[in-house]
Amino acid sequence: MSKGQHVTRHIFVTGGVVSSLGKGLTSASLALLLKRRGYRIRMQKLDPYLNVDPGTMSPYQHGEVYVTVDGAETDLDLGHYERFTGIPCTRVSNFTSGRIYGSVIAKERAGGYLGKTVQVIPHITDAIKEAIHAIDGDDVDIAITEIGGTVGDIESLPFLEAIRQYRQDIGRQNGLFVHLTLVPFLKAAGEMKTKPSQQSVGVLRSLGIFPDILICRCEQTLDQEHRDKLALFCGVDRNKVIEEKDVDFSIYEVPLALSRQDVDVFILEMLGLHVHRVDMADWHAMLDAMRAPAHGAVEIAVVGKYISLRDSYKSVYEALTHGGIANGVQVRVRMVESEDVESAGAAAKLAGVQGILVPGGFGDRGIEGMIQTAQYARENRIPYFGICLGMQCATIEFARHVCKLADANSTEFDPATQHPVIDLMEEQRGLTEKGANMRLGACPCRLRAGTLARKAYGRDDISERHRHRYEFNNSFQETLTAKGLVIGGVCEQRNLVEVIELPDHPWFVGCQFHPEFQSTPLDAHPLFRDFIGAALKKR
Ligand code: GLN
């Protein structure tokens, strides 16, 4: 599958025993190390579930929906990929069974198989191989493909067959299988157990996949005896049984823990690539800054409607951490369910925090709690950061309590309101389907001089990612700005308000886009950086 002389090497990452082992983090860590060794990396995730993309799934089912620059609604693991490596993901960075089957079925209906019986092998597996090939290319040295789900799932079988074939197609020396597994510690027995890993590798081998590297998630140190046992029973070289012990305090420690065991060196050697020197000094410095924050801690309330599941706001929490790193301060998050603000009152839930963030969301549950939260932040002069829905709630609050439009609302929550300060975008009217048809992906925005946003970014023109159907209603712009609301940034091409701010307040910013998707630990997003900076001053 090479183009010209160039051969893209492929690494396939599978997971065994249980889900939630951190395959995304592990894949992102490997990508970071290989990038730092001087190679051009591209990443993707193949998800075995049948939804065409996660865009239609509840955050409780799936966690955050990560949006790429080109507007794909994707798995949150892509957020790890971008945060660790800084390499942008695109539409071809995430495929699901639903998308693969959808394309095969559409082709069949179009007569594309010329009378053949359409089958899982070869037609579905060929479509999966095409998806993998989509991240191949002359500008890619190493492509990393993570297979979602757990080995042994019925749904993941076509994906495993496809990667087996893919490696055979490109030549064994150009591909690698990395298997992430769990080595549990049984308290009652007082020892670590390798059997689940043996069985999961057994399943892989029965499918023709012989892992080259075994990465073992464990709570305790993996001693030599267990490494030897795993190597023997799983058919992996002894030095390629790698420990991935639970990290003490930050996921950003994982790449360093893996590199201490030379996993990146082994990978390059096995793929016949030169092992260049690696420099991780900035990464070490970032972790040191996290370990010993120069300015102590700040407490930030995140008031959302999917609070009970941490993954729902994954990128927001990460970006807050990054904002902390940039300010030399630890960010402690107080997670507040917006419905609890409705029942207990804002003061009861929010007193004592130095900053308040209201993230994105859909549907009317918990909205009044978010509006009360914005009011509390405005009146008590607490730094406020509203993202997408959080910006819309701050606008509604301002219209209701400052402009005295008592029933002001978004038509998402009250279609009959007399004062729809947030309203459906023109392009959304008449749409009946739900999949992949919001305003999605990167859009340009021009910031206005003298605003908090302009100050944070340090430039006039920015590009940020979107995922919404509703927008600031320009017919209320005059009413709201007459009472002091500041329009901080606008998409001039389409005359859409993208940023609102309040003057005479320590820091109050709402943005229609999702800045959290572009923040990295080495380069905090400017709005998160300044929000935490304002919280630090508040303290
Ligand atoms: N529900 C709102 C909209 O569709 C906000 C979306 C979001 O927060 N991502 O406009």
Coordinates of C-alpha atoms and ligand atoms in Angstrom, one line a residue:
M1 CA 0.0 0.0 0.0
S2 CA 2.9 2.3 -0.5
K3 CA 2.8 5.3 -2.7
G4 CA 6.0 5.5 -4.8
Q5 CA 9.0 4.5 -2.7
H6 CA 7.6 5.7 0.6
V7 CA 6.2 3.1 2.9
T8 CA 3.9 4.2 5.7
R9 CA 4.3 1.9 8.7
H10 CA 1.2 0.9 10.6
I11 CA 0.7 0.3 14.3
F12 CA -2.6 -1.3 15.4
V13 CA -3.6 -1.0 19.0
T14 CA -6.2 -3.5 20.4
G15 CA -7.5 -3.8 23.9
G16 CA -8.2 -6.9 26.0
V17 CA -10.0 -8.2 29.1
V18 CA -12.1 -5.1 29.9
S19 CA -13.0 -1.7 28.4
S20 CA -11.8 1.7 29.7
L21 CA -8.2 0.5 29.9
G22 CA -7.0 3.7 28.4
K23 CA -6.3 2.6 24.8
G24 CA -6.7 6.2 23.6
L25 CA -4.2 7.5 26.1
T26 CA -1.8 4.7 25.4
S27 CA -2.1 5.3 21.6
A28 CA -1.7 9.1 22.1
S29 CA 1.4 8.5 24.3
L30 CA 3.0 6.2 21.7
A31 CA 2.3 8.8 19.0
L32 CA 3.9 11.6 21.1
L33 CA 7.0 9.5 21.6
L34 CA 7.3 8.6 18.0
K35 CA 6.7 12.1 16.8
R36 CA 9.5 13.3 19.2
R37 CA 11.7 10.7 17.6
G38 CA 11.3 12.7 14.4
Y39 CA 8.5 10.8 12.6
R40 CA 5.4 12.2 10.9
I41 CA 2.5 10.5 12.6
R42 CA -1.2 10.2 11.8
M43 CA -3.8 8.6 14.0
Q44 CA -7.3 7.2 13.8
K45 CA -9.8 5.2 15.8
L46 CA -12.1 2.5 14.5
D47 CA -15.2 2.1 16.7
P48 CA -17.2 -1.2 16.3
Y49 CA -20.6 0.3 17.3
L50 CA -23.4 0.8 14.8
N51 CA -24.1 4.5 15.1
V52 CA -22.7 6.3 12.1
D53 CA -20.9 8.7 14.4
P54 CA -21.3 9.5 18.2
G55 CA -23.0 12.8 17.4
T56 CA -26.5 11.4 18.1
M57 CA -25.5 9.6 21.3
S58 CA -26.2 10.9 24.8
P59 CA -23.2 12.1 26.7
Y60 CA -24.1 9.6 29.4
Q61 CA -23.6 6.8 26.8
H62 CA -20.6 8.0 25.1
G63 CA -19.0 10.9 27.0
E64 CA -18.0 14.0 25.1
V65 CA -18.3 14.3 21.3
Y66 CA -15.0 15.6 20.1
V67 CA -15.3 17.9 17.0
T68 CA -12.5 18.0 14.5
V69 CA -11.4 21.1 12.5
D70 CA -13.3 19.7 9.4
G71 CA -16.4 19.3 11.4
A72 CA -16.6 15.5 12.1
E73 CA -18.3 14.5 15.4
T74 CA -16.0 11.9 16.8
D75 CA -14.8 9.8 19.7
L76 CA -13.3 11.6 22.7
D77 CA -10.1 9.6 22.3
L78 CA -9.3 11.9 19.4
G79 CA -9.1 14.7 21.9
H80 CA -6.2 12.8 23.6
Y81 CA -4.5 12.3 20.2
E82 CA -4.6 16.0 19.5
R83 CA -3.7 17.2 23.1
F84 CA -0.7 14.8 23.3
T85 CA 0.6 15.2 19.8
G86 CA -0.7 18.5 18.5
I87 CA -1.4 16.7 15.2
P88 CA -4.9 17.6 14.0
C89 CA -7.4 14.8 13.4
T90 CA -9.9 14.9 10.5
R91 CA -13.0 13.1 9.2
V92 CA -10.8 10.0 8.4
S93 CA -9.6 9.8 12.0
N94 CA -12.7 8.0 13.2
F95 CA -14.8 5.4 11.5
T96 CA -17.6 3.3 13.1
S97 CA -19.2 0.0 12.0
G98 CA -22.2 2.1 11.1
R99 CA -20.3 4.3 8.8
I100 CA -18.5 1.3 7.2
Y101 CA -21.7 -0.7 6.7
G102 CA -23.5 2.4 5.5
S103 CA -21.0 3.0 2.7
V104 CA -21.1 -0.7 1.7
I105 CA -24.9 -0.8 1.7
A106 CA -25.1 2.5 -0.3
K107 CA -22.6 1.1 -2.8
E108 CA -24.7 -2.1 -3.1
R109 CA -27.9 -0.1 -3.7
A110 CA -26.0 1.8 -6.4
G111 CA -25.2 -1.4 -8.2
G112 CA -21.5 -1.0 -7.2
Y113 CA -20.9 -4.7 -6.6
L114 CA -22.0 -5.8 -10.1
G115 CA -24.2 -8.7 -9.1
K116 CA -21.9 -10.2 -6.4
T117 CA -23.1 -11.4 -3.1
V118 CA -22.0 -8.7 -0.6
Q119 CA -20.3 -10.2 2.4
V120 CA -18.5 -9.2 5.6
I121 CA -15.3 -10.7 4.1
P122 CA -14.2 -9.3 1.7
H123 CA -16.6 -6.3 1.3
I124 CA -16.8 -5.0 4.9
T125 CA -13.2 -5.8 5.6
D126 CA -12.2 -4.1 2.3
A127 CA -14.1 -1.0 3.4
I128 CA -12.3 -1.1 6.7
K129 CA -9.0 -1.4 4.9
E130 CA -9.9 1.6 2.8
A131 CA -10.6 3.5 6.0
I132 CA -7.2 2.6 7.3
H133 CA -5.6 3.5 4.0
A134 CA -7.1 6.9 4.3
I135 CA -4.5 7.9 6.9
D136 CA -1.7 6.4 4.9
G137 CA 0.3 8.7 2.5
D138 CA 3.6 10.1 1.4
D139 CA 3.5 12.6 4.2
V140 CA 3.0 10.0 6.9
D141 CA 5.8 7.8 8.4
I142 CA 3.8 6.0 11.0
A143 CA 0.0 5.6 11.1
I144 CA -1.5 4.5 14.4
T145 CA -5.0 2.8 14.3
E146 CA -6.7 2.2 17.6
I147 CA -9.5 -0.5 17.5
G148 CA -12.3 0.4 19.9
G149 CA -14.0 -2.1 22.1
T150 CA -12.5 -5.3 23.6
V151 CA -11.1 -8.3 21.8
G152 CA -13.7 -11.0 21.9
D153 CA -16.6 -8.6 21.2
I154 CA -18.7 -9.9 18.3
E155 CA -18.8 -6.4 16.8
S156 CA -15.1 -6.0 16.6
L157 CA -14.4 -9.2 14.5
P158 CA -14.5 -7.6 11.1
F159 CA -12.0 -4.9 12.3
L160 CA -9.6 -7.5 13.7
E161 CA -9.8 -9.5 10.4
A162 CA -9.2 -6.3 8.5
I163 CA -6.0 -5.3 10.4
R164 CA -4.7 -8.9 10.1
Q165 CA -5.1 -8.6 6.3
Y166 CA -3.8 -5.1 6.2
R167 CA -0.5 -6.0 7.9
Q168 CA -0.2 -9.0 5.5
D169 CA -0.8 -6.6 2.5
I170 CA 1.8 -4.1 3.6
G171 CA 4.4 -6.7 4.5
R172 CA 4.9 -8.0 8.1
Q173 CA 8.0 -5.8 8.6
N174 CA 5.9 -2.7 8.0
G175 CA 3.2 -3.3 10.6
L176 CA 2.9 -3.9 14.3
F177 CA 0.3 -5.1 16.7
V178 CA 0.2 -3.6 20.2
H179 CA -2.2 -5.2 22.7
L180 CA -3.2 -3.4 25.8
T181 CA -4.3 -5.7 28.6
L182 CA -5.2 -5.7 32.2
V183 CA -3.1 -7.5 34.8
P184 CA -5.3 -7.4 37.9
F185 CA -4.0 -7.6 41.5
L186 CA -6.2 -10.0 43.5
K187 CA -6.2 -8.8 47.1
A188 CA -7.4 -12.0 48.6
A189 CA -4.7 -14.0 46.8
G190 CA -2.2 -11.2 47.3
E191 CA -0.9 -11.5 43.8
M192 CA -1.1 -10.3 40.2
K193 CA -3.0 -12.5 37.7
T194 CA -1.9 -13.0 34.2
K195 CA -4.6 -15.4 33.1
P196 CA -7.1 -12.8 31.7
S197 CA -4.3 -11.5 29.5
Q198 CA -3.3 -15.0 28.4
Q199 CA -6.9 -15.6 27.4
S200 CA -7.3 -12.3 25.5
V201 CA -4.1 -12.9 23.6
G202 CA -5.3 -16.4 23.0
V203 CA -8.5 -15.0 21.3
L204 CA -6.3 -12.6 19.2
R205 CA -4.0 -15.5 18.1
S206 CA -7.0 -17.6 17.1
L207 CA -7.9 -14.7 14.7
G208 CA -4.4 -14.7 13.3
I209 CA -3.1 -11.7 15.2
F210 CA 0.1 -12.2 17.2
P211 CA 0.8 -9.2 19.3
D212 CA 4.3 -7.8 19.1
I213 CA 4.1 -5.7 22.2
L214 CA 2.0 -6.3 25.2
I215 CA 1.2 -3.2 27.4
C216 CA -0.1 -4.2 30.8
R217 CA -2.3 -1.9 32.8
C218 CA -1.7 -2.7 36.5
E219 CA -2.0 -1.2 39.9
Q220 CA 1.2 -2.7 41.2
T221 CA 4.7 -3.0 39.7
L222 CA 4.9 -5.8 37.2
D223 CA 7.8 -7.9 38.4
Q224 CA 10.2 -10.0 36.3
E225 CA 8.4 -13.2 37.2
H226 CA 5.1 -11.9 35.8
R227 CA 6.7 -10.4 32.8
D228 CA 8.4 -13.7 32.0
K229 CA 5.1 -15.6 32.4
L230 CA 3.3 -13.2 30.2
A231 CA 6.0 -13.4 27.5
L232 CA 5.9 -17.1 27.6
F233 CA 2.2 -17.6 27.5
C234 CA 1.4 -14.7 25.1
G235 CA 4.3 -15.4 22.7
V236 CA 5.8 -11.9 23.1
D237 CA 9.5 -11.1 23.6
R238 CA 10.3 -10.6 27.3
N239 CA 11.5 -7.0 26.8
K240 CA 8.3 -6.2 24.9
V241 CA 6.1 -6.9 27.9
I242 CA 5.6 -3.3 29.1
E243 CA 4.2 -2.1 32.3
E244 CA 1.6 0.7 32.3
K245 CA 1.0 1.2 36.0
D246 CA -1.7 3.6 37.2
V247 CA -0.1 7.1 37.3
D248 CA 0.0 9.1 40.5
F249 CA -1.5 12.3 39.5
S250 CA -1.6 13.1 35.8
I251 CA -2.4 11.3 32.5
Y252 CA 0.5 13.3 31.0
E253 CA 2.9 11.0 32.9
V254 CA 2.0 8.0 30.8
P255 CA 4.3 8.8 27.8
L256 CA 7.3 9.2 30.1
A257 CA 6.5 5.9 31.9
L258 CA 6.3 4.1 28.6
S259 CA 9.5 5.7 27.2
R260 CA 11.4 4.6 30.4
Q261 CA 10.8 1.1 29.2
D262 CA 12.0 2.0 25.6
V263 CA 8.8 1.1 24.0
D264 CA 9.3 3.7 21.3
V265 CA 12.8 2.3 20.6
F266 CA 11.4 -1.2 20.2
I267 CA 8.7 0.0 17.9
L268 CA 11.2 1.8 15.6
E269 CA 13.5 -1.1 15.6
M270 CA 10.8 -3.5 14.7
L271 CA 9.6 -1.3 11.9
G272 CA 13.1 -0.9 10.5
L273 CA 13.2 2.9 11.3
H274 CA 16.2 4.8 12.6
V275 CA 16.1 5.6 16.3
H276 CA 16.7 9.3 16.5
R277 CA 17.4 11.0 19.9
V278 CA 14.3 12.2 21.8
D279 CA 14.0 15.4 23.7
M280 CA 11.2 15.5 26.2
A281 CA 12.5 18.4 28.3
D282 CA 9.4 20.5 27.8
W283 CA 7.1 17.6 28.7
H284 CA 9.1 17.0 31.9
A285 CA 9.0 20.8 32.7
M286 CA 5.2 20.8 32.2
L287 CA 4.8 17.9 34.6
D288 CA 7.1 19.5 37.1
A289 CA 5.0 22.7 37.0
M290 CA 2.0 20.6 37.6
R291 CA 3.5 18.8 40.5
A292 CA 4.7 22.0 42.3
P293 CA 2.4 24.8 41.3
A294 CA 4.1 28.1 42.2
H295 CA 0.8 29.8 43.2
G296 CA -1.1 27.1 45.0
A297 CA -4.7 26.3 43.9
V298 CA -7.9 27.8 42.7
E299 CA -11.3 26.3 42.8
I300 CA -13.5 26.4 39.7
A301 CA -17.1 25.3 39.6
V302 CA -18.2 23.5 36.5
V303 CA -22.0 23.7 36.4
G304 CA -23.3 21.3 33.8
K305 CA -26.1 18.9 33.1
Y306 CA -24.1 15.7 32.5
I307 CA -21.9 16.2 35.6
S308 CA -22.1 12.7 37.0
L309 CA -20.1 11.4 34.1
R310 CA -16.6 12.8 34.0
D311 CA -16.1 11.9 30.4
S312 CA -19.0 14.2 29.3
Y313 CA -16.8 17.3 29.7
K314 CA -13.4 15.6 29.1
S315 CA -11.8 18.4 27.0
V316 CA -13.2 21.1 29.3
Y317 CA -11.5 19.5 32.4
E318 CA -8.3 19.0 30.5
A319 CA -8.3 22.6 29.2
L320 CA -8.8 23.9 32.8
T321 CA -5.8 21.9 33.8
H322 CA -3.8 23.5 31.0
G323 CA -5.0 26.9 32.1
G324 CA -3.7 26.0 35.5
I325 CA -0.3 24.9 34.2
A326 CA 0.0 28.2 32.2
N327 CA -0.6 30.2 35.5
G328 CA 1.4 28.0 37.8
V329 CA -1.7 27.1 39.8
Q330 CA -3.5 23.8 40.4
V331 CA -7.1 23.9 39.3
R332 CA -9.5 22.1 41.6
V333 CA -12.9 21.5 40.0
R334 CA -16.1 21.6 41.9
M335 CA -18.5 19.6 39.8
V336 CA -22.0 21.0 40.2
E337 CA -25.2 19.5 38.7
S338 CA -27.2 22.5 37.3
E339 CA -30.4 21.0 38.6
D340 CA -28.9 21.2 42.1
V341 CA -28.5 24.9 41.6
E342 CA -32.2 25.1 40.9
S343 CA -33.2 23.2 44.1
A344 CA -30.6 24.5 46.5
G345 CA -29.8 28.0 45.1
A346 CA -26.7 29.3 43.4
A347 CA -25.1 30.6 46.6
A348 CA -25.4 27.2 48.4
K349 CA -23.7 25.4 45.5
L350 CA -21.2 28.1 44.3
A351 CA -20.0 30.1 47.4
G352 CA -16.3 30.1 47.7
V353 CA -15.2 29.3 44.2
Q354 CA -12.9 31.7 42.3
G355 CA -14.3 31.0 38.9
I356 CA -17.4 29.5 37.3
L357 CA -17.6 27.6 34.0
V358 CA -20.8 26.6 32.2
P359 CA -20.1 24.1 29.4
G360 CA -22.1 23.0 26.4
G361 CA -25.3 20.9 26.3
F362 CA -28.6 20.2 24.7
G363 CA -32.3 20.2 25.9
D364 CA -34.1 22.1 28.6
R365 CA -33.2 20.0 31.7
G366 CA -31.1 22.0 34.1
I367 CA -31.2 25.2 32.0
E368 CA -32.7 27.4 34.7
G369 CA -29.9 26.3 37.0
M370 CA -27.3 27.5 34.5
I371 CA -29.1 30.8 34.1
Q372 CA -29.1 31.3 37.9
T373 CA -25.4 30.4 37.8
A374 CA -24.6 33.1 35.2
Q375 CA -26.6 35.6 37.3
Y376 CA -24.7 34.6 40.4
A377 CA -21.3 35.1 38.7
R378 CA -22.3 38.4 37.2
E379 CA -23.7 39.9 40.4
N380 CA -21.0 38.5 42.6
R381 CA -18.2 39.5 40.2
I382 CA -16.9 36.0 40.0
P383 CA -14.9 35.2 36.7
Y384 CA -17.4 33.4 34.4
F385 CA -16.6 31.4 31.3
G386 CA -19.6 30.3 29.3
I387 CA -19.0 27.8 26.4
C388 CA -21.7 27.4 23.8
L389 CA -24.8 26.6 25.9
G390 CA -23.0 28.5 28.7
M391 CA -22.8 31.6 26.5
Q392 CA -26.4 31.2 25.5
C393 CA -27.5 31.0 29.2
A394 CA -25.4 34.1 30.1
T395 CA -27.2 36.0 27.2
I396 CA -30.6 34.9 28.4
E397 CA -29.7 35.9 32.0
F398 CA -28.6 39.3 30.9
A399 CA -31.7 39.9 28.8
R400 CA -34.0 38.8 31.7
H401 CA -32.4 40.6 34.6
V402 CA -30.5 43.6 33.1
C403 CA -32.7 44.3 30.1
K404 CA -35.9 43.3 32.0
L405 CA -37.2 41.0 29.3
A406 CA -38.6 38.7 31.9
D407 CA -39.5 35.8 29.5
A408 CA -36.3 36.0 27.5
N409 CA -35.2 32.5 26.4
S410 CA -33.8 30.4 23.7
T411 CA -36.4 28.9 21.3
E412 CA -34.7 25.6 22.1
F413 CA -36.2 25.7 25.6
D414 CA -39.3 27.9 25.0
P415 CA -40.4 28.0 21.4
A416 CA -43.2 30.5 22.3
T417 CA -41.1 33.1 24.1
Q418 CA -41.7 36.8 23.2
H419 CA -38.0 37.5 23.5
P420 CA -36.1 34.8 21.7
V421 CA -32.6 36.2 22.4
I422 CA -31.2 32.8 21.3
D423 CA -32.8 31.4 18.2
L424 CA -32.5 28.6 15.7
M425 CA -30.0 29.4 12.9
E426 CA -31.5 30.0 9.5
E427 CA -29.9 26.9 8.0
Q428 CA -31.3 24.7 10.7
R429 CA -35.0 25.5 10.0
G430 CA -36.8 22.7 8.3
L431 CA -34.2 20.0 9.1
T432 CA -35.8 16.9 10.4
E433 CA -32.8 14.5 10.5
K434 CA -30.6 14.6 13.6
G435 CA -27.2 13.3 12.3
A436 CA -24.2 15.5 11.5
N437 CA -26.2 18.5 10.5
M438 CA -25.4 21.1 13.2
R439 CA -23.1 24.0 12.6
L440 CA -19.9 21.9 12.9
G441 CA -16.2 22.4 12.7
A442 CA -13.8 25.4 12.4
C443 CA -15.3 28.8 11.6
P444 CA -13.5 32.1 11.4
C445 CA -14.2 34.9 13.9
R446 CA -13.0 38.4 14.1
L447 CA -12.4 39.8 17.6
R448 CA -13.2 43.4 18.5
A449 CA -10.5 45.7 19.7
G450 CA -10.4 46.3 23.4
T451 CA -12.2 43.1 24.4
L452 CA -11.1 40.4 26.8
A453 CA -11.1 37.9 24.0
R454 CA -8.9 40.1 21.8
K455 CA -6.5 40.6 24.7
A456 CA -6.4 36.8 25.4
Y457 CA -5.7 35.8 21.8
G458 CA -3.4 38.7 21.0
R459 CA -4.7 38.9 17.5
D460 CA -7.8 39.9 15.5
D461 CA -8.6 36.8 13.6
I462 CA -9.2 33.4 15.1
S463 CA -10.7 30.1 14.0
E464 CA -12.6 27.9 16.5
R465 CA -14.7 24.8 16.3
H466 CA -18.5 24.7 16.6
R467 CA -21.2 22.3 17.4
H468 CA -24.6 23.9 17.8
R469 CA -28.0 24.7 16.2
Y470 CA -28.9 27.9 18.0
E471 CA -27.3 31.3 17.9
F472 CA -27.4 34.8 19.4
N473 CA -30.4 36.5 17.8
N474 CA -29.1 39.7 16.2
S475 CA -32.5 41.4 16.4
F476 CA -31.8 41.8 20.1
Q477 CA -28.3 43.0 19.7
E478 CA -29.1 46.7 20.1
T479 CA -31.3 46.1 23.2
L480 CA -28.6 44.1 24.9
T481 CA -25.6 46.2 24.0
A482 CA -27.5 49.4 25.0
K483 CA -27.5 47.9 28.5
G484 CA -23.8 47.1 28.4
L485 CA -23.3 43.7 26.9
V486 CA -20.2 43.7 24.7
I487 CA -20.0 41.8 21.5
G488 CA -16.4 40.4 21.6
G489 CA -16.2 38.7 18.3
V490 CA -18.3 38.0 15.2
C491 CA -18.2 35.7 12.2
E492 CA -18.3 38.5 9.7
Q493 CA -19.0 36.3 6.7
R494 CA -22.3 35.2 8.2
N495 CA -22.9 38.0 10.7
L496 CA -23.0 35.6 13.7
V497 CA -22.1 36.7 17.2
E498 CA -19.4 34.4 18.5
V499 CA -18.3 36.1 21.7
I500 CA -20.2 38.1 24.4
E501 CA -18.5 39.8 27.3
L502 CA -19.4 42.0 30.3
P503 CA -17.4 45.2 31.1
D504 CA -17.1 46.3 34.7
H505 CA -16.6 42.7 35.8
P506 CA -13.3 40.9 36.6
W507 CA -13.7 38.5 33.7
F508 CA -17.0 37.5 32.1
V509 CA -16.8 35.8 28.6
G510 CA -19.2 33.6 26.7
C511 CA -18.3 32.0 23.4
Q512 CA -20.5 30.2 20.9
F513 CA -17.6 27.9 19.9
H514 CA -15.7 25.2 21.8
P515 CA -12.2 26.5 22.7
E516 CA -11.6 23.4 24.9
F517 CA -10.9 21.3 21.7
Q518 CA -7.8 23.3 20.9
S519 CA -6.0 23.4 24.2
T520 CA -2.9 21.4 24.9
P521 CA -0.8 20.9 28.1
L522 CA 2.1 22.6 26.5
D523 CA 0.0 25.4 25.0
A524 CA -3.0 26.3 27.1
H525 CA -5.9 27.8 25.2
P526 CA -5.8 31.6 25.6
L527 CA -9.3 31.9 27.0
F528 CA -8.7 29.1 29.5
R529 CA -5.4 30.7 30.4
D530 CA -7.0 34.1 31.1
F531 CA -10.0 32.7 32.8
I532 CA -7.8 30.8 35.3
G533 CA -5.6 34.0 35.5
A534 CA -8.7 36.0 36.5
A535 CA -9.7 33.3 39.1
L536 CA -6.2 33.5 40.6
K537 CA -6.6 37.3 41.0
K538 CA -10.0 36.7 42.5
R539 CA -8.4 34.6 45.2
Ligands
GLN1 N1 -28.0 23.4 22.6 C1 -27.4 24.5 22.1 C2 -27.4 24.7 20.6 O1 -27.7 23.7 19.9 C3 -25.9 24.6 22.6 C4 -25.1 23.5 22.0 C5 -23.8 23.3 22.7 O2 -23.6 23.7 23.8 N2 -22.9 22.6 22.1 O3 -27.2 25.7 20.1

